[in-house]
Amino acid sequence: MYKVLLVDYDSTSSMEMLQHMPEWNGIGFELDAYANSSADAIEFLDRNYFSLILVGMNGSHHDALFLCDYIRRKSRVPLVLIGGSNDFQLARKALYYQVNDYLPDPVSSVELTSCLLTVKGELDCVNDKNKALLWTPVENDAQLQPNIIERVKEYVDESLHQNITLKQISNSLHFNCSYLGQKFKYQENMTFNEYLLQQRMEKAKLLLENTDMKVYEIANEIGYSEMDWFYKKFKAYTGVSANEYRKMFSIIA
């Protein structure tokens, strides 16, 4: 059973919901301790071992981020931020402290359970020796927290022929959609939809250059069922139509 420390600076409906969740034991977690200030949380952390720390964001963003900073200077123990506004700058600060997830209000029990199951899966992958070392300085957390953005990009590459949305990927990876979108933009300097369009158009260009596939077949291959929409997107991306693009390369060849 993984022990959880809940830090709540200002009791809210979301945090009260966490304390009364019936699923804790069923998914392998135990709500072991509760703190209502950073000082109390630090005292708990210095005296006890926890597998997961949940930090409420509603009372004081400054205090919550201060605690995240303190924890990350000493440990790579999983951190999940709960509540607060759906604000890009706040999410960006959370990213800096390498939190495992950020669930802005309103937080549902289903959303939280999905997040906890993801964290549990990561904890299960860590051997007993590493578990004992979680609350110690660690230089690299790559083994404990796989790069979620690389997993998103792999999902896109494998599913270009399908109708892909960030919501679908978020559900598949058990991440909050809004947070994942903000994290993607922060790391890649483009939105998820911009990246998806780029990947589709680049693959269309390759297929036009190197195959004899019909244009409608290429459109289907990269997830477009409406030809007019594909033609519009391709021309906006390249400056020429798909047929003109193919002719350009046939002349060069």
Tab-separated table of C-alpha atoms in Angstrom:
chain	number	residue	atom	x	y	z
A	1	MET	CA	0.000	0.000	0.000
A	2	TYR	CA	1.469	3.363	-1.054
A	3	LYS	CA	1.296	6.086	1.606
A	4	VAL	CA	0.004	9.534	0.605
A	5	LEU	CA	0.583	12.945	2.195
A	6	LEU	CA	-2.217	15.429	1.491
A	7	VAL	CA	-1.288	19.117	1.825
A	8	ASP	CA	-4.259	21.500	1.870
A	9	TYR	CA	-3.776	25.228	2.548
A	10	ASP	CA	-7.458	26.092	2.285
A	11	SER	CA	-10.175	23.457	2.594
A	12	THR	CA	-12.273	23.309	-0.585
A	13	SER	CA	-14.881	20.958	-1.977
A	14	SER	CA	-12.230	19.356	-4.193
A	15	MET	CA	-9.898	18.648	-1.286
A	16	GLU	CA	-12.739	17.441	0.934
A	17	MET	CA	-13.661	15.056	-1.866
A	18	LEU	CA	-10.116	13.659	-1.778
A	19	GLN	CA	-10.279	12.967	1.936
A	20	HIS	CA	-13.520	11.029	1.575
A	21	MET	CA	-12.724	9.112	-1.595
A	22	PRO	CA	-13.705	5.461	-1.074
A	23	GLU	CA	-11.329	4.269	-3.828
A	24	TRP	CA	-8.044	4.949	-1.989
A	25	ASN	CA	-7.427	1.423	-0.700
A	26	GLY	CA	-8.952	-0.174	-3.770
A	27	ILE	CA	-6.304	1.307	-6.054
A	28	GLY	CA	-3.387	0.731	-3.721
A	29	PHE	CA	-3.041	4.039	-1.842
A	30	GLU	CA	-3.503	4.998	1.788
A	31	LEU	CA	-4.171	8.614	2.824
A	32	ASP	CA	-1.648	8.496	5.650
A	33	ALA	CA	-1.151	12.115	6.750
A	34	TYR	CA	-2.690	15.566	6.374
A	35	ALA	CA	-0.969	18.966	6.588
A	36	ASN	CA	-2.448	22.465	6.266
A	37	SER	CA	0.828	24.406	5.932
A	38	SER	CA	4.192	24.024	4.254
A	39	ALA	CA	5.902	23.891	7.635
A	40	ASP	CA	3.723	20.973	8.771
A	41	ALA	CA	4.254	19.206	5.447
A	42	ILE	CA	8.038	19.565	5.673
A	43	GLU	CA	7.992	18.232	9.225
A	44	PHE	CA	6.023	15.179	8.058
A	45	LEU	CA	8.388	14.653	5.137
A	46	ASP	CA	11.497	14.854	7.277
A	47	ARG	CA	10.136	12.233	9.681
A	48	ASN	CA	8.225	9.857	7.404
A	49	TYR	CA	8.355	8.173	4.020
A	50	PHE	CA	5.560	8.870	1.506
A	51	SER	CA	5.090	7.413	-1.968
A	52	LEU	CA	2.955	10.309	-3.227
A	53	ILE	CA	2.329	13.934	-2.233
A	54	LEU	CA	-0.908	15.702	-3.190
A	55	VAL	CA	-0.779	19.491	-2.882
A	56	GLY	CA	-3.878	21.710	-2.939
A	57	MET	CA	-3.514	24.879	-5.021
A	58	ASN	CA	-6.575	26.850	-3.910
A	59	GLY	CA	-5.301	28.387	-0.705
A	60	SER	CA	-1.970	29.826	-1.810
A	61	HIS	CA	-0.212	29.228	-5.106
A	62	HIS	CA	2.941	30.760	-3.639
A	63	ASP	CA	3.021	28.370	-0.659
A	64	ALA	CA	2.205	25.362	-2.820
A	65	LEU	CA	4.990	26.135	-5.299
A	66	PHE	CA	7.403	26.850	-2.443
A	67	LEU	CA	6.686	23.350	-1.141
A	68	CYS	CA	7.196	21.869	-4.609
A	69	ASP	CA	10.562	23.634	-4.797
A	70	TYR	CA	11.578	22.285	-1.379
A	71	ILE	CA	10.577	18.749	-2.315
A	72	ARG	CA	12.290	18.783	-5.696
A	73	ARG	CA	15.560	19.935	-4.139
A	74	LYS	CA	15.574	16.720	-2.115
A	75	SER	CA	13.550	14.158	-3.982
A	76	ARG	CA	11.787	12.839	-7.073
A	77	VAL	CA	8.837	11.520	-5.090
A	78	PRO	CA	5.654	11.797	-7.245
A	79	LEU	CA	3.909	15.176	-6.894
A	80	VAL	CA	0.349	15.946	-7.998
A	81	LEU	CA	-1.165	19.443	-7.763
A	82	ILE	CA	-4.910	19.620	-7.140
A	83	GLY	CA	-7.306	22.516	-7.730
A	84	GLY	CA	-6.530	26.078	-8.628
A	85	SER	CA	-7.192	27.898	-11.877
A	86	ASN	CA	-6.634	26.583	-15.388
A	87	ASP	CA	-3.908	29.168	-15.984
A	88	PHE	CA	-1.003	28.672	-18.410
A	89	GLN	CA	1.530	30.582	-16.304
A	90	LEU	CA	0.637	28.546	-13.237
A	91	ALA	CA	0.925	25.300	-15.189
A	92	ARG	CA	4.258	26.499	-16.565
A	93	LYS	CA	5.596	27.000	-13.046
A	94	ALA	CA	4.332	23.537	-12.126
A	95	LEU	CA	6.252	22.111	-15.083
A	96	TYR	CA	9.425	23.685	-13.767
A	97	TYR	CA	9.099	21.572	-10.630
A	98	GLN	CA	8.433	18.432	-12.709
A	99	VAL	CA	5.105	17.591	-11.147
A	100	ASN	CA	3.535	14.341	-12.298
A	101	ASP	CA	0.160	15.935	-12.955
A	102	TYR	CA	-1.810	19.131	-12.414
A	103	LEU	CA	-5.579	18.825	-12.038
A	104	PRO	CA	-7.258	22.261	-12.017
A	105	ASP	CA	-10.762	22.780	-10.618
A	106	PRO	CA	-13.255	21.279	-10.924
A	107	VAL	CA	-11.611	17.948	-10.098
A	108	SER	CA	-13.756	14.830	-10.424
A	109	SER	CA	-13.144	11.574	-8.575
A	110	VAL	CA	-12.873	9.804	-11.947
A	111	GLU	CA	-10.150	12.212	-13.095
A	112	LEU	CA	-8.231	11.836	-9.854
A	113	THR	CA	-8.550	8.046	-9.870
A	114	SER	CA	-7.141	7.953	-13.402
A	115	CYS	CA	-4.212	10.115	-12.289
A	116	LEU	CA	-3.542	7.907	-9.253
A	117	LEU	CA	-3.558	4.755	-11.363
A	118	THR	CA	-0.915	6.318	-13.628
A	119	VAL	CA	1.260	7.222	-10.644
A	120	LYS	CA	0.791	3.744	-9.195
A	121	GLY	CA	1.936	2.213	-12.471
A	122	GLU	CA	5.110	4.306	-12.363
A	123	LEU	CA	5.728	3.391	-8.723
A	124	ASP	CA	5.245	-0.289	-9.482
A	125	CYS	CA	7.976	-0.033	-12.123
A	126	VAL	CA	10.495	1.213	-9.580
A	127	ASN	CA	12.340	-1.546	-7.745
A	128	ASP	CA	12.487	-1.732	-3.965
A	129	LYS	CA	15.921	-0.163	-3.808
A	130	ASN	CA	14.847	2.895	-5.769
A	131	LYS	CA	11.713	3.256	-3.673
A	132	ALA	CA	13.848	3.607	-0.591
A	133	LEU	CA	15.893	6.318	-2.323
A	134	LEU	CA	12.996	8.488	-3.490
A	135	TRP	CA	13.417	10.949	-0.625
A	136	THR	CA	17.066	11.686	-1.406
A	137	PRO	CA	18.772	14.002	-3.896
A	138	VAL	CA	18.425	12.638	-7.421
A	139	GLU	CA	20.066	14.172	-10.478
A	140	ASN	CA	17.905	12.571	-13.167
A	141	ASP	CA	14.288	11.443	-12.863
A	142	ALA	CA	14.070	9.950	-16.370
A	143	GLN	CA	13.562	6.429	-15.003
A	144	LEU	CA	10.830	7.502	-12.591
A	145	GLN	CA	8.961	9.871	-14.910
A	146	PRO	CA	9.104	8.967	-18.611
A	147	ASN	CA	8.870	11.947	-20.927
A	148	ILE	CA	5.138	12.231	-21.462
A	149	ILE	CA	5.551	14.509	-24.486
A	150	GLU	CA	7.623	11.884	-26.305
A	151	ARG	CA	4.833	9.404	-25.608
A	152	VAL	CA	2.317	11.844	-27.114
A	153	LYS	CA	4.455	12.244	-30.235
A	154	GLU	CA	4.840	8.471	-30.578
A	155	TYR	CA	1.061	8.117	-30.306
A	156	VAL	CA	0.635	10.670	-33.103
A	157	ASP	CA	3.179	8.951	-35.354
A	158	GLU	CA	1.462	5.598	-34.930
A	159	SER	CA	-2.061	6.950	-35.455
A	160	LEU	CA	-1.837	9.547	-38.243
A	161	HIS	CA	-4.352	7.562	-40.309
A	162	GLN	CA	-6.960	7.958	-37.559
A	163	ASN	CA	-8.986	10.854	-36.204
A	164	ILE	CA	-6.676	11.976	-33.388
A	165	THR	CA	-7.485	14.435	-30.609
A	166	LEU	CA	-5.471	15.465	-27.582
A	167	LYS	CA	-8.442	14.438	-25.434
A	168	GLN	CA	-8.203	10.871	-26.719
A	169	ILE	CA	-4.466	10.753	-26.101
A	170	SER	CA	-4.878	12.284	-22.626
A	171	ASN	CA	-7.426	9.633	-21.706
A	172	SER	CA	-5.171	6.884	-23.048
A	173	LEU	CA	-2.168	8.149	-21.061
A	174	HIS	CA	-4.261	9.021	-17.971
A	175	PHE	CA	-3.323	12.723	-18.017
A	176	ASN	CA	-5.375	15.885	-17.642
A	177	CYS	CA	-6.033	17.173	-21.187
A	178	SER	CA	-5.576	20.873	-20.406
A	179	TYR	CA	-2.366	20.290	-18.476
A	180	LEU	CA	-0.971	18.015	-21.194
A	181	GLY	CA	-1.747	20.627	-23.846
A	182	GLN	CA	0.043	23.315	-21.858
A	183	LYS	CA	3.021	21.049	-21.240
A	184	PHE	CA	3.200	20.164	-24.937
A	185	LYS	CA	3.208	23.820	-26.002
A	186	TYR	CA	5.817	24.693	-23.382
A	187	GLN	CA	8.204	21.943	-24.526
A	188	GLU	CA	7.618	21.964	-28.301
A	189	ASN	CA	6.947	25.704	-28.857
A	190	MET	CA	3.791	24.851	-30.775
A	191	THR	CA	0.319	23.637	-29.894
A	192	PHE	CA	-0.636	19.982	-30.196
A	193	ASN	CA	-2.875	20.762	-33.185
A	194	GLU	CA	-0.041	22.613	-34.933
A	195	TYR	CA	2.239	19.618	-34.388
A	196	LEU	CA	-0.421	17.195	-35.644
A	197	LEU	CA	-0.920	19.263	-38.807
A	198	GLN	CA	2.840	19.446	-39.358
A	199	GLN	CA	3.235	15.673	-39.085
A	200	ARG	CA	0.329	15.021	-41.429
A	201	MET	CA	1.496	17.465	-44.058
A	202	GLU	CA	5.098	16.270	-43.961
A	203	LYS	CA	3.970	12.680	-44.433
A	204	ALA	CA	1.694	13.761	-47.315
A	205	LYS	CA	4.665	15.474	-48.966
A	206	LEU	CA	6.783	12.339	-48.645
A	207	LEU	CA	4.050	10.170	-50.140
A	208	LEU	CA	3.524	12.591	-53.019
A	209	GLU	CA	7.261	12.649	-53.707
A	210	ASN	CA	7.997	8.943	-53.411
A	211	THR	CA	4.867	6.934	-54.272
A	212	ASP	CA	2.266	6.602	-57.007
A	213	MET	CA	-0.595	6.693	-54.501
A	214	LYS	CA	-3.672	8.652	-55.541
A	215	VAL	CA	-4.169	11.933	-53.723
A	216	TYR	CA	-7.345	10.653	-52.055
A	217	GLU	CA	-5.399	7.594	-50.838
A	218	ILE	CA	-2.744	9.836	-49.337
A	219	ALA	CA	-5.416	11.945	-47.674
A	220	ASN	CA	-6.928	8.816	-46.098
A	221	GLU	CA	-3.485	7.622	-45.064
A	222	ILE	CA	-2.965	10.731	-42.933
A	223	GLY	CA	-6.436	10.885	-41.409
A	224	TYR	CA	-8.441	13.086	-43.796
A	225	SER	CA	-11.772	11.681	-45.011
A	226	GLU	CA	-12.899	15.008	-46.535
A	227	MET	CA	-10.860	15.758	-49.666
A	228	ASP	CA	-11.779	19.455	-49.758
A	229	TRP	CA	-10.430	19.844	-46.226
A	230	PHE	CA	-7.190	18.042	-47.129
A	231	TYR	CA	-6.688	20.185	-50.250
A	232	LYS	CA	-7.263	23.364	-48.234
A	233	LYS	CA	-4.852	22.372	-45.468
A	234	PHE	CA	-2.157	21.151	-47.854
A	235	LYS	CA	-2.195	24.321	-49.935
A	236	ALA	CA	-2.148	26.512	-46.834
A	237	TYR	CA	0.850	24.537	-45.527
A	238	THR	CA	2.922	24.321	-48.739
A	239	GLY	CA	1.634	27.191	-50.872
A	240	VAL	CA	0.680	24.867	-53.745
A	241	SER	CA	-1.940	22.197	-54.350
A	242	ALA	CA	-1.168	18.518	-53.860
A	243	ASN	CA	-1.220	17.883	-57.612
A	244	GLU	CA	1.074	20.843	-58.294
A	245	TYR	CA	3.449	19.642	-55.579
A	246	ARG	CA	3.681	16.184	-57.149
A	247	LYS	CA	4.303	17.685	-60.617
A	248	MET	CA	7.151	19.773	-59.226
A	249	PHE	CA	8.959	16.647	-58.070
A	250	SER	CA	8.179	14.626	-61.190
A	251	ILE	CA	9.849	17.376	-63.274
A	252	ILE	CA	12.905	17.349	-60.994
A	253	ALA	CA	13.119	13.550	-61.247
